[in-house]
mmCIF file of C-alpha atoms and ligand atoms in Angstrom:
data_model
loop_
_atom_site.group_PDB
_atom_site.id
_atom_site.type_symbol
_atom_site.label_atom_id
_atom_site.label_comp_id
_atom_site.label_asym_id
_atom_site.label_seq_id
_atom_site.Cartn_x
_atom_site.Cartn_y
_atom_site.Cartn_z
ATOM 1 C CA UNK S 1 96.990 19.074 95.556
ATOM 2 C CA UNK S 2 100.644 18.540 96.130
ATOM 3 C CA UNK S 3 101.976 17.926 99.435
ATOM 4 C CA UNK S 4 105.323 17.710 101.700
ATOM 5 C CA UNK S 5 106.385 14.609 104.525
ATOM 6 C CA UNK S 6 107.996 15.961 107.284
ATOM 7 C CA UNK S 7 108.977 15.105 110.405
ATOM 8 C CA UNK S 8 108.137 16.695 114.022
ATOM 9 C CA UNK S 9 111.673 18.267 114.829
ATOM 10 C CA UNK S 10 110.408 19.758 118.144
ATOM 11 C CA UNK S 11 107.573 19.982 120.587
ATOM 12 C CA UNK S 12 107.642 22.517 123.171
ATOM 13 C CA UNK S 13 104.714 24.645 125.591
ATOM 14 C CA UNK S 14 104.700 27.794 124.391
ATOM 15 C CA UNK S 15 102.392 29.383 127.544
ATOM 16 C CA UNK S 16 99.976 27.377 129.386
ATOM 17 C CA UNK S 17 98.037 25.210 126.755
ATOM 18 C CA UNK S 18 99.620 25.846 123.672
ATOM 19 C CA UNK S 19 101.856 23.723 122.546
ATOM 20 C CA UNK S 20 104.792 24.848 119.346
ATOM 21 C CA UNK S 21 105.266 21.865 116.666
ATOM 22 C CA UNK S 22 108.149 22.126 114.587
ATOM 23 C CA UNK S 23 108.293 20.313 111.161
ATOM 24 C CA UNK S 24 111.641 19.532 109.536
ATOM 25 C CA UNK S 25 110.730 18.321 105.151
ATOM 26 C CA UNK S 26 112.158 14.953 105.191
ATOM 27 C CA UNK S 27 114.991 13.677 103.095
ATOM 28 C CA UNK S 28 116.561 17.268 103.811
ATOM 29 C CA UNK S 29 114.840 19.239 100.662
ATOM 30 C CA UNK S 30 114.115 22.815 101.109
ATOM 31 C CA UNK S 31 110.563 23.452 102.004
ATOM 32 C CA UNK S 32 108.429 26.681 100.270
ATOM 33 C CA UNK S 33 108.355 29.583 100.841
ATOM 34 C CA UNK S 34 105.790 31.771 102.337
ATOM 35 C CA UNK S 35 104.614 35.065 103.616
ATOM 36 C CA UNK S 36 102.937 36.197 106.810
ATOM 37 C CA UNK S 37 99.323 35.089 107.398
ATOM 38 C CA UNK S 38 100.196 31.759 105.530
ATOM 39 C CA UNK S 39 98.422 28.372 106.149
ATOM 40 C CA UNK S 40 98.954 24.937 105.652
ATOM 41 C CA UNK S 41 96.497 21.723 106.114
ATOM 42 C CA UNK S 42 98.073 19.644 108.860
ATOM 43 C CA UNK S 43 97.288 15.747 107.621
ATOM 44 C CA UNK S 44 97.206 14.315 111.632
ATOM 45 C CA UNK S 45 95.775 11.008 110.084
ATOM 46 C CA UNK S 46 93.835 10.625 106.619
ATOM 47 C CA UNK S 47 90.407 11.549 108.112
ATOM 48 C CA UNK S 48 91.841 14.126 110.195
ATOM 49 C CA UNK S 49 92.987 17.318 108.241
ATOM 50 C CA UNK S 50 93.553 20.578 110.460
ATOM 51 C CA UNK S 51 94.433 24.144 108.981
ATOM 52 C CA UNK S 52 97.407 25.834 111.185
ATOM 53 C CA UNK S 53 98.923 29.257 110.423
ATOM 54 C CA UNK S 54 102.632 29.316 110.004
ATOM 55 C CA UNK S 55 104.362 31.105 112.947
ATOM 56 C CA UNK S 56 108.244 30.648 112.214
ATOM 57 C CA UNK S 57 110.620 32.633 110.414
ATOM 58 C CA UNK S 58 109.822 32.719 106.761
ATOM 59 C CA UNK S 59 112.916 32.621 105.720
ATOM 60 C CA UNK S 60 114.034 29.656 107.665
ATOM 61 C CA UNK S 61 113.686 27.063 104.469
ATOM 62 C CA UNK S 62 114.172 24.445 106.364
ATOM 63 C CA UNK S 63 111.971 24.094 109.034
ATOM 64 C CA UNK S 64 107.922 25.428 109.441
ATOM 65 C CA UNK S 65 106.319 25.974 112.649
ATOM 66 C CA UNK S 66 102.701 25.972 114.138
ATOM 67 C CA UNK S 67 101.651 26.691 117.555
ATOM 68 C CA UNK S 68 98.278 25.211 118.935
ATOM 69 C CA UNK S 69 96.137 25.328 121.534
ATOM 70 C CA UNK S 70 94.220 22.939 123.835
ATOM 71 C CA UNK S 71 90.799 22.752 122.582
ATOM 72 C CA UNK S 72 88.417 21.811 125.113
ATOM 73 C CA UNK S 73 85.729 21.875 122.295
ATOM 74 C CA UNK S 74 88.272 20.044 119.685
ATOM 75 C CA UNK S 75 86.606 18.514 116.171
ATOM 76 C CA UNK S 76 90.005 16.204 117.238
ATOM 77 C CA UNK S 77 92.919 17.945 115.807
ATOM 78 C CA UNK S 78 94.245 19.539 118.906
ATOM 79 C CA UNK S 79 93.985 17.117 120.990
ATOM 80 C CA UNK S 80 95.364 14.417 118.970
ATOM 81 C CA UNK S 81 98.671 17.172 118.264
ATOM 82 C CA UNK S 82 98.395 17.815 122.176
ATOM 83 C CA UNK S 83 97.944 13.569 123.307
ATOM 84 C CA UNK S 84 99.158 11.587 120.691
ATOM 85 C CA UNK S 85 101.971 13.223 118.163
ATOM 86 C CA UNK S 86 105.272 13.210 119.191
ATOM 87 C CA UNK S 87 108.632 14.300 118.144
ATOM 88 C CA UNK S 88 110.028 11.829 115.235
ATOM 89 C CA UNK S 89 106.686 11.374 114.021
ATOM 90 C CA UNK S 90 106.144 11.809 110.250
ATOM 91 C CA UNK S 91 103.428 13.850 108.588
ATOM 92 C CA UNK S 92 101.828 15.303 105.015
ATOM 93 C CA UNK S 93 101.220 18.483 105.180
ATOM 94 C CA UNK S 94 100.179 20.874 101.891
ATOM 95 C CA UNK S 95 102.160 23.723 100.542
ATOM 96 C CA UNK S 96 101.318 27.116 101.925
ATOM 97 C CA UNK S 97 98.675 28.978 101.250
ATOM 98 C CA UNK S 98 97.861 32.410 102.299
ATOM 99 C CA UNK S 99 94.313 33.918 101.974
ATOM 100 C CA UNK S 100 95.319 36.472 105.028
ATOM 101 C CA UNK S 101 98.203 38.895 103.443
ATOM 102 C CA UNK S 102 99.248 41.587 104.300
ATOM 103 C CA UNK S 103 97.726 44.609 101.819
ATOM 104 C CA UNK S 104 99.840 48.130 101.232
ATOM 105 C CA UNK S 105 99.156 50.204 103.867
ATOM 106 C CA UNK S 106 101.003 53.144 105.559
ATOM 107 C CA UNK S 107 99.897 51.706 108.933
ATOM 108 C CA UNK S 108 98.258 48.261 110.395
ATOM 109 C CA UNK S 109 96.352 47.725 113.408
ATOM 110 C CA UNK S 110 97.031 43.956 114.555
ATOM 111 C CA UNK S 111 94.651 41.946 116.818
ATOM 112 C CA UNK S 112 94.839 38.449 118.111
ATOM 113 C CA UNK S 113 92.602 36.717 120.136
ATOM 114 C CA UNK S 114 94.192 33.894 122.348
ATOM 115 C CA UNK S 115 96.052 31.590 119.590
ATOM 116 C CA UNK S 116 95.149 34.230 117.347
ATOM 117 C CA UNK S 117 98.322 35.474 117.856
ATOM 118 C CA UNK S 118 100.093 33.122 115.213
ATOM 119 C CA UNK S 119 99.168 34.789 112.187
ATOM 120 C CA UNK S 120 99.503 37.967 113.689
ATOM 121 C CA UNK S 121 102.744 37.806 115.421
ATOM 122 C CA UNK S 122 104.565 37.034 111.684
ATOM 123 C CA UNK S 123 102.928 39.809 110.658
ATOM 124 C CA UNK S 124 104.582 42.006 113.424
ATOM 125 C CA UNK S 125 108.312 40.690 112.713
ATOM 126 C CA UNK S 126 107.332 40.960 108.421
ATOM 127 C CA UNK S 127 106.157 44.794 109.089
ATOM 128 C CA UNK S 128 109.061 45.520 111.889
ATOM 129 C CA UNK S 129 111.739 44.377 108.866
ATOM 130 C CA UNK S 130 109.815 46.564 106.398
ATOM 131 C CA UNK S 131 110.115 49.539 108.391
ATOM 132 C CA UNK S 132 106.426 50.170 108.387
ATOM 133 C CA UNK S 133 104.159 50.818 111.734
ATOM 134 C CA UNK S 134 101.864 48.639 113.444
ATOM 135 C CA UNK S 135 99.925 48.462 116.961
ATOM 136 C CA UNK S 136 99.563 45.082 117.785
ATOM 137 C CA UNK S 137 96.913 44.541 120.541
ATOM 138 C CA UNK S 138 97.330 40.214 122.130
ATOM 139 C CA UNK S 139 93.981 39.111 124.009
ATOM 140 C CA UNK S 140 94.952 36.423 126.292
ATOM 141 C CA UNK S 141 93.090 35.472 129.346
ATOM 142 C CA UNK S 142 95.972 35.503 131.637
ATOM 143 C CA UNK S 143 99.320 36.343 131.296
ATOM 144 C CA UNK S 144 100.560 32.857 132.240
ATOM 145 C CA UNK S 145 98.896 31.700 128.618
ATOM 146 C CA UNK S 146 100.788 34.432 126.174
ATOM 147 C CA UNK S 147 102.352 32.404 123.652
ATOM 148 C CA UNK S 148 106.193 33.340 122.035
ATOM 149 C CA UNK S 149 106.880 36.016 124.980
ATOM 150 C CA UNK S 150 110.236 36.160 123.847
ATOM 151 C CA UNK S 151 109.854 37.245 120.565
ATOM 152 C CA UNK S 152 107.171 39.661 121.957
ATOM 153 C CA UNK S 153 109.406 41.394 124.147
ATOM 154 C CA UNK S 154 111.901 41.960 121.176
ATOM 155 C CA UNK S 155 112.800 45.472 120.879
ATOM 156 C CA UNK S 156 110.571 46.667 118.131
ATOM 157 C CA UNK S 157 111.532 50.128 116.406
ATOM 158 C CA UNK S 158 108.479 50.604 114.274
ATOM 159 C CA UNK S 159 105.734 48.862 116.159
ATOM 160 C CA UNK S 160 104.097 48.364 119.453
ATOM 161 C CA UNK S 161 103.066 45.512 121.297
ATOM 162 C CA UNK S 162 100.335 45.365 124.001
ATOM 163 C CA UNK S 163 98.745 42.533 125.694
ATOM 164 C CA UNK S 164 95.267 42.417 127.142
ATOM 165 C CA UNK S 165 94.096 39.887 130.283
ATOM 166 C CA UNK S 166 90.439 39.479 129.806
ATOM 167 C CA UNK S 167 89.896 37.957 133.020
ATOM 168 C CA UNK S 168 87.203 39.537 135.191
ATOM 169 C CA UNK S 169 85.199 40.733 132.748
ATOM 170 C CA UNK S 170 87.866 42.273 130.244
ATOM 171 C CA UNK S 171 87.136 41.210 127.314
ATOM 172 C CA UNK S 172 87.331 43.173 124.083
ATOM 173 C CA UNK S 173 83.956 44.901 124.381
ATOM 174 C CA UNK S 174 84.865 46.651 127.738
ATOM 175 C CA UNK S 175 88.831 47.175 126.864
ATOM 176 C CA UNK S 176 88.430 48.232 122.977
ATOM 177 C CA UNK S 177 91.968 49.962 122.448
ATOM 178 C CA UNK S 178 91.519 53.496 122.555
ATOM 179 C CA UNK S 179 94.426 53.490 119.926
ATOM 180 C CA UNK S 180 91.485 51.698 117.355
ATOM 181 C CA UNK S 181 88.795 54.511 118.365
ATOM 182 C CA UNK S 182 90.180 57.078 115.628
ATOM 183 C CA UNK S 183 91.432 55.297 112.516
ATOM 184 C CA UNK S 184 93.239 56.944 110.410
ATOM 185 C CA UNK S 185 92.354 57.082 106.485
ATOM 186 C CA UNK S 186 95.652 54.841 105.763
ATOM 187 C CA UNK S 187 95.045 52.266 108.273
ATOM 188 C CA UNK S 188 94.154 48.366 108.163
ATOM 189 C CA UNK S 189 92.844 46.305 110.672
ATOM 190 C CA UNK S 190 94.272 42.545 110.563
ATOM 191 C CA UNK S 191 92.607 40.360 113.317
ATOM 192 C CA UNK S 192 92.445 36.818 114.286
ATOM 193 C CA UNK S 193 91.049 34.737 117.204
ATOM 194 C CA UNK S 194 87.676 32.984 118.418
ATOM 195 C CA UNK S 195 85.085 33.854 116.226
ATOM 196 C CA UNK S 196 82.671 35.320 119.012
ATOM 197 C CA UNK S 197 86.051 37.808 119.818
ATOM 198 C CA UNK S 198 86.352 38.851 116.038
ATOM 199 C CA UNK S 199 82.749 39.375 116.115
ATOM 200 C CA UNK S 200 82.676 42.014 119.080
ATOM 201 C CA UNK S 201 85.709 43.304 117.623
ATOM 202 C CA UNK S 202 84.505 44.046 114.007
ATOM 203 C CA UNK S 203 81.521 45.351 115.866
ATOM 204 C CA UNK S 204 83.594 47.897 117.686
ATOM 205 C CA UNK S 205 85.487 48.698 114.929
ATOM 206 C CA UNK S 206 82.653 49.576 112.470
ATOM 207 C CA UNK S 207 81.145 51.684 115.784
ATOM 208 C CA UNK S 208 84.030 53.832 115.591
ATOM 209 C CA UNK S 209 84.129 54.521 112.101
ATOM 210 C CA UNK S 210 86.143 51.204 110.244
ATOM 211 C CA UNK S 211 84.857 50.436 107.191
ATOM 212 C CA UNK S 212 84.599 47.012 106.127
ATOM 213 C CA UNK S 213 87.173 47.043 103.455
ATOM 214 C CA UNK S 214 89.966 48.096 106.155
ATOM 215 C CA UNK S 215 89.055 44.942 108.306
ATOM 216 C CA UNK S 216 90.894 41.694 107.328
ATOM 217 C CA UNK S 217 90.246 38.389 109.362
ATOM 218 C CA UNK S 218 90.895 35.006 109.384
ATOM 219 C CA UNK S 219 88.231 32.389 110.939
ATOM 220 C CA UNK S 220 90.569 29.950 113.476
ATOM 221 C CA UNK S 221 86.715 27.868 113.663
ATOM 222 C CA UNK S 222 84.403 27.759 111.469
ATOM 223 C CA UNK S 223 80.878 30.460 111.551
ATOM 224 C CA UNK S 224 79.203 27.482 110.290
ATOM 225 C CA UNK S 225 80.598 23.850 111.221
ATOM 226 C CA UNK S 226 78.408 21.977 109.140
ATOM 227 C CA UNK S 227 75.171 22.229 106.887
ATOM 228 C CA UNK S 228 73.846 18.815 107.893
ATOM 229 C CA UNK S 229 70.567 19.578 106.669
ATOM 230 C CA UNK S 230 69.893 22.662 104.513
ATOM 231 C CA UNK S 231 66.533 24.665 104.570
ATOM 232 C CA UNK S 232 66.640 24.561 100.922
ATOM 233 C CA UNK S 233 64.726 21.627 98.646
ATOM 234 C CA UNK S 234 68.095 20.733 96.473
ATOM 235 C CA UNK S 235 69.251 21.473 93.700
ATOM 236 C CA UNK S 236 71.331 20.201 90.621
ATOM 237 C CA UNK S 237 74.891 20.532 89.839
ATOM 238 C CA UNK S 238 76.133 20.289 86.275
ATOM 239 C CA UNK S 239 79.485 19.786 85.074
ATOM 240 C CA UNK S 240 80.612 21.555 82.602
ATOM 241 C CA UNK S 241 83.681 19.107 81.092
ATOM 242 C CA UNK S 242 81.648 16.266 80.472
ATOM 243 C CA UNK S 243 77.729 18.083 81.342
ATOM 244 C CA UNK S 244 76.999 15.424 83.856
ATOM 245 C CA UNK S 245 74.006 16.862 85.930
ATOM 246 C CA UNK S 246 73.536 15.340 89.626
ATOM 247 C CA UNK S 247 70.913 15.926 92.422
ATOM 248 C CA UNK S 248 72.160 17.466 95.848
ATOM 249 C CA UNK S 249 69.177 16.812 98.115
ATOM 250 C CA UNK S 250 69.092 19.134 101.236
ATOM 251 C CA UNK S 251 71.002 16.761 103.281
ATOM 252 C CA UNK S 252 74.403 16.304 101.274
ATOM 253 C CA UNK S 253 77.159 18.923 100.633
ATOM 254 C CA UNK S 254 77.973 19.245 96.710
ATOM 255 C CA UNK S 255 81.324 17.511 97.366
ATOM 256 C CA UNK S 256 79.604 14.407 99.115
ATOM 257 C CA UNK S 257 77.159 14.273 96.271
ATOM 258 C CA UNK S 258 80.649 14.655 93.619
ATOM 259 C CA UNK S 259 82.481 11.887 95.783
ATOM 260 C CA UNK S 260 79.650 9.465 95.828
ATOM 261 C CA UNK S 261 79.564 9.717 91.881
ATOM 262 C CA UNK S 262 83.624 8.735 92.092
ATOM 263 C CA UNK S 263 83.942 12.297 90.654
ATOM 264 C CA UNK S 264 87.844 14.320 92.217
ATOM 265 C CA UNK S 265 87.266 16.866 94.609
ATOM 266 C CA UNK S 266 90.058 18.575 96.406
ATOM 267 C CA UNK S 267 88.864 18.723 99.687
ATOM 268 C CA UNK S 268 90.400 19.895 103.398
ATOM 269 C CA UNK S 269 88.949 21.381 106.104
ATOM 270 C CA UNK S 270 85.116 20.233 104.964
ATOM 271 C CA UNK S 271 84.125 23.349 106.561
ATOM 272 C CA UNK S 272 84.759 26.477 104.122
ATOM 273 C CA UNK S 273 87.744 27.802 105.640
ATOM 274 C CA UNK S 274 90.504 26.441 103.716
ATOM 275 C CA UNK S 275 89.866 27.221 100.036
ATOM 276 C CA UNK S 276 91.157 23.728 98.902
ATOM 277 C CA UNK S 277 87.263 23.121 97.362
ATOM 278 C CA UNK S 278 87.279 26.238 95.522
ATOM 279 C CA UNK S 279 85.739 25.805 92.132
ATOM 280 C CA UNK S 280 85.101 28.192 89.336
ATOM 281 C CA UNK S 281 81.012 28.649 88.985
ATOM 282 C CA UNK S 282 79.957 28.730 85.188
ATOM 283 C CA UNK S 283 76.416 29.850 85.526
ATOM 284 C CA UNK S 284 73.742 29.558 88.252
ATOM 285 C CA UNK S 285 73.529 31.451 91.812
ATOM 286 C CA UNK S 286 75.711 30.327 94.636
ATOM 287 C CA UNK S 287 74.112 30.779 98.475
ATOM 288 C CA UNK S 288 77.490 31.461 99.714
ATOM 289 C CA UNK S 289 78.747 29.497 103.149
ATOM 290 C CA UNK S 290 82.410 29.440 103.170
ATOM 291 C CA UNK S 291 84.893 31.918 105.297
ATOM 292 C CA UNK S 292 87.437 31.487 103.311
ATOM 293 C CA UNK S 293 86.491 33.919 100.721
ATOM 294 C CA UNK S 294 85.863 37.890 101.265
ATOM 295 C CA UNK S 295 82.408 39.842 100.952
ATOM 296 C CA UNK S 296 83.882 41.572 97.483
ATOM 297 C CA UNK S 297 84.968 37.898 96.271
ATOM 298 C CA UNK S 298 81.290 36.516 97.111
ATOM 299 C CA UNK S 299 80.123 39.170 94.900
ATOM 300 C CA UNK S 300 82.447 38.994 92.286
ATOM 301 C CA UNK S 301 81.770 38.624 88.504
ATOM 302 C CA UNK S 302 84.033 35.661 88.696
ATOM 303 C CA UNK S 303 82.463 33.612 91.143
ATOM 304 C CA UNK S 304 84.113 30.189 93.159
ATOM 305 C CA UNK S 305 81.878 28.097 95.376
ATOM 306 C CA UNK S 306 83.196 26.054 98.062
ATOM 307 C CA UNK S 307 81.646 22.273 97.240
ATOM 308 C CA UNK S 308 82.185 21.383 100.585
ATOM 309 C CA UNK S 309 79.455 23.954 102.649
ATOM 310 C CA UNK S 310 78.015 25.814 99.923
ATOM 311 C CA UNK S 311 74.626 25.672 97.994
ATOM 312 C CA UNK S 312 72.534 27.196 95.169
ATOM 313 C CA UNK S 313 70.159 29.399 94.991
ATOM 314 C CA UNK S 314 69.225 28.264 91.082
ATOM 315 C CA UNK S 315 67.865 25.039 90.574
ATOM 316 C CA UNK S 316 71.063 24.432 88.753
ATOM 317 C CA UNK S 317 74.605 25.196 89.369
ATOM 318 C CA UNK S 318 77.443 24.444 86.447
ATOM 319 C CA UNK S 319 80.676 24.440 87.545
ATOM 320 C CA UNK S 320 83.986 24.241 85.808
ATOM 321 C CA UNK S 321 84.910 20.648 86.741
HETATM 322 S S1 FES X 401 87.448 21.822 101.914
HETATM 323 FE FE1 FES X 401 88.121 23.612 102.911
HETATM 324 S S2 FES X 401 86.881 25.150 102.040
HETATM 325 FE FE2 FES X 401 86.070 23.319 101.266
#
């Protein structure tokens, strides 16, 4: 997978516990481009590899931004970007990648929950540019935590902006925007926050009349942090280049089980949010774990299984490594 060095330009709060990171590509190259809803894997040390959405202007070549909480449940990356990086420090990060665009629609329905807001708050600007109309609806537990208030306030033309305090009981499932009760045939739903928020959300949504399809969300944590020990009794994994067959016993992810038998396997996040593992299935039935891919994907003809969470269902799998 190729990545980028680049330096921490800037550091600076961006509401109370979030904190906005600034990357400048060393040796003064142009970095890549990108769209709204775009992530890249944040290399904080070798062992520690965190996915960030992009939050800066995409068309600002020079420079990418993140924005990221304080995690008081942290697997390590936020607090190590919140305690221990610092501005001059030099990183690897990977080229964007964006499994969160935004589909052709005539109008969008934005959500965020809490940091949430990164994605979604590129998508605002990208869809205020293109002339097309959006609600965007901000979650934040108090005000004092909204993150990029200035470019919030911004005079938008084709969009609305409205932010939620879920303290005393607010939360999504008592304040459901009455603008999302209706939808209209045309619209899409883009939403990302806490998983428990997305949850209630997509639960609202689908009470009043969202289909599935119109509903596009990105995981910030994983549904399932780990399959440390799987209720299934293994299985085998072939390879199709060279037909090399090896046991995964119920206790060992297909990547751990590739690794150990010095076999290449892009891998990330280790959780099935990123997409890095993503591998072409040949034959054999995948028990799907990932978030990364969609419900339609997961049923595809064409089928990828993420080697780092997910299983089979056959008692082999042959994949196109
Ligand atoms: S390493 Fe991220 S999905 Fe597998």
């Amino acid at each position: 997978m190729e990545k980028i060095t680049v330096i921490v330009k800037s550091m600076s709060l961006q509401g109370d516990g979030n904190i906005e990171v600034v990357f400048k590509a060393k040796d003064k190259v142009t970095l890549p481009s990108w769209e709204a809803g775009a992530h890249i894997d944040v290399y904080l040390t070798p062992m520690l590899i965190r996915q960030y959405s992009l939050v800066g202007s995409p068309s600002d070549e020079q420079h990418y931004t993140i924005c990221v909480k304080r995690d008081k449940s942290s697997r390590g990356g936020s607090q190590f970007i919140h305690d221990t990086l610092r501005v001059g420090h030099e990183l690897t990060i990977s080229l964007p990648r964006n499994h969160f665009q935004l589909a052709p629609s005539d109008e969008y329905c934005l959500v965020a929950g809490g940091i949430g807001i990164t994605p979604i708050l590129t998508m605002a600007e990208y869809l205020e540019q293109s002339q097309k109309k959006f609600k965007l609806f901000y979650y934040v537990k108090t005000i004092e935590q909204v993150a990029f208030s200035e470019r919030l306030k911004r005079d938008f033309q084709y969009g609305t902006i409205e932010i939620i305090e879920t303290v005393q009981g607010k939360g999504i499932r008592n304040t459901f925007p009455n603008a999302l009760k209706q939808p209209q045939k045309e619209s899409q739903m883009y939403l990302c926050g806490p998983q428990a928020f997305m949850d209630v959300c997509i639960e609202k949504s689908i009470q009043h009349g969202w289909s599935n399809e119109k509903i596009f969300f990105e995981a910030f944590a994983p549904v399932k942090t780990n399959i440390a020990v799987s209720s299934d009794d293994g299985f085998q994994v072939r390879l199709s280049s060279t037909r090399e067959v090896f046991d995964v016993p119920n206790d060992k992810t297909i990547a751990t089980v590739l690794i150990e038998n010095n076999i290449n396997v892009p891998i990330s996040c280790e959780i099935g949010m990123c997409g890095a593992c993503l591998t072409q299935v040949v034959c054999g039935e995948v028990d799907h774990q990932d978030t990364v891919q969609s419900d339609e994907e997961k049923q595809a003809d064409e089928q990828y299984i993420a080697l780092c969470c997910s299983r089979a269902k056959s008692a082999v799998l042959e994949i196109n490594l």
